[in-house]
């Protein structure tokens, strides 16, 4: 068990609150993944973590007129 999971379990924490309120934004705790990009790929992607690499394709995602 990694340290983050150990601390979360010890204090009864979860990635998101148990009770949420409508119209409030909640961001879950980032779960550490040991996979990271090599430095050149990290610079190109703008992040060292593959799970955070979310390329923006603009209207191409929704079948826009530029397809």
CSV table of N, CA and C in Angstrom, one decimal:
chain,number,residue,atom,x,y,z
A,1,UNK,N,0.9,-1.2,0.0
A,1,UNK,CA,0.0,0.0,0.0
A,1,UNK,C,0.9,1.2,0.0
A,2,UNK,N,0.6,2.2,-0.9
A,2,UNK,CA,1.5,3.4,-0.9
A,2,UNK,C,1.1,4.4,0.2
A,3,UNK,N,1.9,5.3,0.4
A,3,UNK,CA,1.8,6.3,1.5
A,3,UNK,C,0.5,7.1,1.4
A,4,UNK,N,0.1,7.5,0.2
A,4,UNK,CA,-1.1,8.3,0.0
A,4,UNK,C,-2.4,7.5,0.5
A,5,UNK,N,-2.5,6.2,0.0
A,5,UNK,CA,-3.6,5.4,0.3
A,5,UNK,C,-3.6,5.1,1.8
A,6,UNK,N,-2.4,5.0,2.4
A,6,UNK,CA,-2.3,4.7,3.8
A,6,UNK,C,-2.8,5.9,4.7
A,7,UNK,N,-2.4,7.1,4.3
A,7,UNK,CA,-2.9,8.3,5.0
A,7,UNK,C,-4.4,8.5,4.8
A,8,UNK,N,-4.9,8.3,3.6
A,8,UNK,CA,-6.3,8.5,3.3
A,8,UNK,C,-7.1,7.5,4.1
A,9,UNK,N,-6.6,6.3,4.2
A,9,UNK,CA,-7.3,5.3,5.0
A,9,UNK,C,-7.3,5.6,6.5
A,10,UNK,N,-6.1,6.0,7.0
A,10,UNK,CA,-6.0,6.4,8.4
A,10,UNK,C,-6.9,7.5,8.9
A,11,UNK,N,-7.1,8.5,8.0
A,11,UNK,CA,-7.9,9.6,8.3
A,11,UNK,C,-9.3,9.5,7.8
A,12,UNK,N,-9.7,8.5,7.1
A,12,UNK,CA,-11.0,8.3,6.6
A,12,UNK,C,-11.3,9.2,5.4
A,13,UNK,N,-10.3,9.5,4.6
A,13,UNK,CA,-10.5,10.4,3.5
A,13,UNK,C,-10.8,9.6,2.3
A,14,UNK,N,-11.6,10.2,1.4
A,14,UNK,CA,-11.9,9.7,0.1
A,14,UNK,C,-11.5,10.7,-1.0
A,15,UNK,N,-11.3,10.2,-2.3
A,15,UNK,CA,-11.0,11.2,-3.3
A,15,UNK,C,-12.0,12.3,-3.5
A,16,UNK,N,-13.2,12.1,-3.3
A,16,UNK,CA,-14.3,13.1,-3.3
A,16,UNK,C,-15.0,13.1,-2.0
A,17,UNK,N,-15.6,14.2,-1.6
A,17,UNK,CA,-16.4,14.3,-0.3
A,17,UNK,C,-17.6,13.3,-0.4
A,18,UNK,N,-17.9,12.8,0.8
A,18,UNK,CA,-19.1,11.9,0.9
A,18,UNK,C,-20.4,12.6,0.6
A,19,UNK,N,-20.5,13.8,1.1
A,19,UNK,CA,-21.7,14.6,0.8
A,19,UNK,C,-21.3,15.8,-0.1
A,20,UNK,N,-21.9,15.9,-1.2
A,20,UNK,CA,-21.6,17.0,-2.1
A,20,UNK,C,-22.8,18.0,-2.2
A,21,UNK,N,-22.6,19.2,-2.7
A,21,UNK,CA,-23.6,20.2,-2.8
A,21,UNK,C,-23.8,20.5,-4.3
A,22,UNK,N,-25.0,20.7,-4.7
A,22,UNK,CA,-25.3,21.0,-6.1
A,22,UNK,C,-24.6,22.3,-6.5
A,23,UNK,N,-24.2,22.4,-7.8
A,23,UNK,CA,-23.5,23.5,-8.4
A,23,UNK,C,-22.2,23.9,-7.8
A,24,UNK,N,-21.5,22.9,-7.1
A,24,UNK,CA,-20.2,23.1,-6.6
A,24,UNK,C,-19.2,22.2,-7.4
A,25,UNK,N,-18.1,22.7,-7.8
A,25,UNK,CA,-17.1,21.9,-8.5
A,25,UNK,C,-16.2,21.1,-7.5
A,26,UNK,N,-16.0,19.9,-7.7
A,26,UNK,CA,-15.2,19.1,-6.9
A,26,UNK,C,-14.1,18.4,-7.8
A,27,UNK,N,-12.9,18.5,-7.3
A,27,UNK,CA,-11.8,17.9,-8.0
A,27,UNK,C,-11.2,16.8,-7.1
A,28,UNK,N,-11.2,15.5,-7.6
A,28,UNK,CA,-10.7,14.4,-6.8
A,28,UNK,C,-9.2,14.5,-6.5
A,29,UNK,N,-8.8,13.9,-5.4
A,29,UNK,CA,-7.3,13.9,-5.2
A,29,UNK,C,-6.7,13.1,-6.3
A,30,UNK,N,-5.6,13.6,-6.8
A,30,UNK,CA,-4.9,12.9,-7.9
A,30,UNK,C,-4.3,11.6,-7.4
A,31,UNK,N,-4.5,10.5,-8.1
A,31,UNK,CA,-4.0,9.3,-7.7
A,31,UNK,C,-2.6,9.1,-8.4
A,32,UNK,N,-1.6,8.9,-7.6
A,32,UNK,CA,-0.3,8.8,-8.2
A,32,UNK,C,-0.1,7.5,-9.0
A,33,UNK,N,0.4,7.7,-10.3
A,33,UNK,CA,0.6,6.6,-11.1
A,33,UNK,C,2.1,6.7,-11.4
A,34,UNK,N,2.8,5.6,-11.2
A,34,UNK,CA,4.3,5.6,-11.4
A,34,UNK,C,4.8,5.8,-12.8
A,35,UNK,N,3.9,5.8,-13.8
A,35,UNK,CA,4.3,6.0,-15.1
A,35,UNK,C,4.5,7.5,-15.4
A,36,UNK,N,5.6,7.8,-15.9
A,36,UNK,CA,5.9,9.2,-16.3
A,36,UNK,C,6.5,9.2,-17.7
A,37,UNK,N,6.3,10.3,-18.4
A,37,UNK,CA,6.9,10.5,-19.7
A,37,UNK,C,8.4,10.7,-19.6
A,38,UNK,N,9.2,10.4,-20.6
A,38,UNK,CA,10.6,10.8,-20.7
A,38,UNK,C,10.6,12.3,-20.9
A,39,UNK,N,11.6,13.0,-20.5
A,39,UNK,CA,11.6,14.5,-20.6
A,39,UNK,C,11.2,15.1,-21.9
A,40,UNK,N,11.7,14.6,-23.0
A,40,UNK,CA,11.3,15.2,-24.4
A,40,UNK,C,9.8,15.1,-24.6
A,41,UNK,N,9.2,13.9,-24.3
A,41,UNK,CA,7.7,13.7,-24.4
A,41,UNK,C,7.0,14.6,-23.5
A,42,UNK,N,7.5,14.7,-22.2
A,42,UNK,CA,6.8,15.6,-21.2
A,42,UNK,C,6.8,17.0,-21.7
A,43,UNK,N,7.9,17.5,-22.3
A,43,UNK,CA,7.9,18.9,-22.8
A,43,UNK,C,6.9,19.1,-24.0
A,44,UNK,N,6.8,18.1,-24.8
A,44,UNK,CA,5.9,18.1,-26.0
A,44,UNK,C,4.4,18.1,-25.5
A,45,UNK,N,4.2,17.3,-24.5
A,45,UNK,CA,2.8,17.1,-24.0
A,45,UNK,C,2.4,18.1,-23.0
A,46,UNK,N,3.3,18.8,-22.4
A,46,UNK,CA,3.0,19.8,-21.4
A,46,UNK,C,2.7,19.2,-20.0
A,47,UNK,N,3.0,17.9,-19.8
A,47,UNK,CA,2.9,17.2,-18.6
A,47,UNK,C,3.8,16.0,-18.5
A,48,UNK,N,4.3,15.6,-17.4
A,48,UNK,CA,5.1,14.4,-17.2
A,48,UNK,C,4.2,13.2,-17.0
A,49,UNK,N,3.0,13.4,-16.8
A,49,UNK,CA,2.1,12.3,-16.4
A,49,UNK,C,1.1,11.9,-17.5
A,50,UNK,N,1.2,10.7,-18.1
A,50,UNK,CA,0.3,10.3,-19.1
A,50,UNK,C,-1.2,10.5,-18.8
A,51,UNK,N,-1.6,10.2,-17.5
A,51,UNK,CA,-3.0,10.3,-17.2
A,51,UNK,C,-3.5,11.8,-17.2
A,52,UNK,N,-2.6,12.8,-17.3
A,52,UNK,CA,-3.0,14.2,-17.4
A,52,UNK,C,-2.9,14.7,-18.8
A,53,UNK,N,-2.5,13.9,-19.7
A,53,UNK,CA,-2.3,14.3,-21.1
A,53,UNK,C,-3.6,14.2,-21.8
A,54,UNK,N,-4.3,15.3,-21.9
A,54,UNK,CA,-5.6,15.4,-22.6
A,54,UNK,C,-5.5,16.4,-23.7
A,55,UNK,N,-5.1,15.9,-24.9
A,55,UNK,CA,-4.9,16.8,-26.1
A,55,UNK,C,-6.3,17.5,-26.4
A,56,UNK,N,-6.2,18.7,-26.9
A,56,UNK,CA,-7.4,19.5,-27.3
A,56,UNK,C,-7.5,19.4,-28.8
A,57,UNK,N,-8.6,18.9,-29.3
A,57,UNK,CA,-8.8,18.8,-30.7
A,57,UNK,C,-9.9,19.8,-31.2
A,58,UNK,N,-10.3,20.7,-30.4
A,58,UNK,CA,-11.3,21.7,-30.8
A,58,UNK,C,-12.6,21.0,-31.3
A,59,UNK,N,-13.1,21.5,-32.4
A,59,UNK,CA,-14.4,21.0,-32.9
A,59,UNK,C,-14.3,19.6,-33.4
A,60,UNK,N,-13.1,19.0,-33.7
A,60,UNK,CA,-13.0,17.7,-34.2
A,60,UNK,C,-13.5,16.6,-33.3
A,61,UNK,N,-13.6,16.9,-32.0
A,61,UNK,CA,-14.1,16.0,-31.0
A,61,UNK,C,-15.6,15.7,-31.2
A,62,UNK,N,-16.3,16.7,-31.6
A,62,UNK,CA,-17.8,16.7,-31.7
A,62,UNK,C,-18.3,16.6,-33.2
A,63,UNK,N,-17.4,16.4,-34.1
A,63,UNK,CA,-17.8,16.3,-35.5
A,63,UNK,C,-18.1,17.7,-36.1
A,64,UNK,N,-17.2,18.6,-35.8
A,64,UNK,CA,-17.4,20.0,-36.3
A,64,UNK,C,-17.2,20.1,-37.8
A,65,UNK,N,-17.4,21.3,-38.3
A,65,UNK,CA,-17.4,21.5,-39.8
A,65,UNK,C,-16.0,21.4,-40.3
A,66,UNK,N,-15.0,21.4,-39.5
A,66,UNK,CA,-13.6,21.2,-40.0
A,66,UNK,C,-13.1,19.8,-40.2
A,67,UNK,N,-14.0,18.8,-40.0
A,67,UNK,CA,-13.6,17.4,-40.1
A,67,UNK,C,-13.3,17.1,-41.5
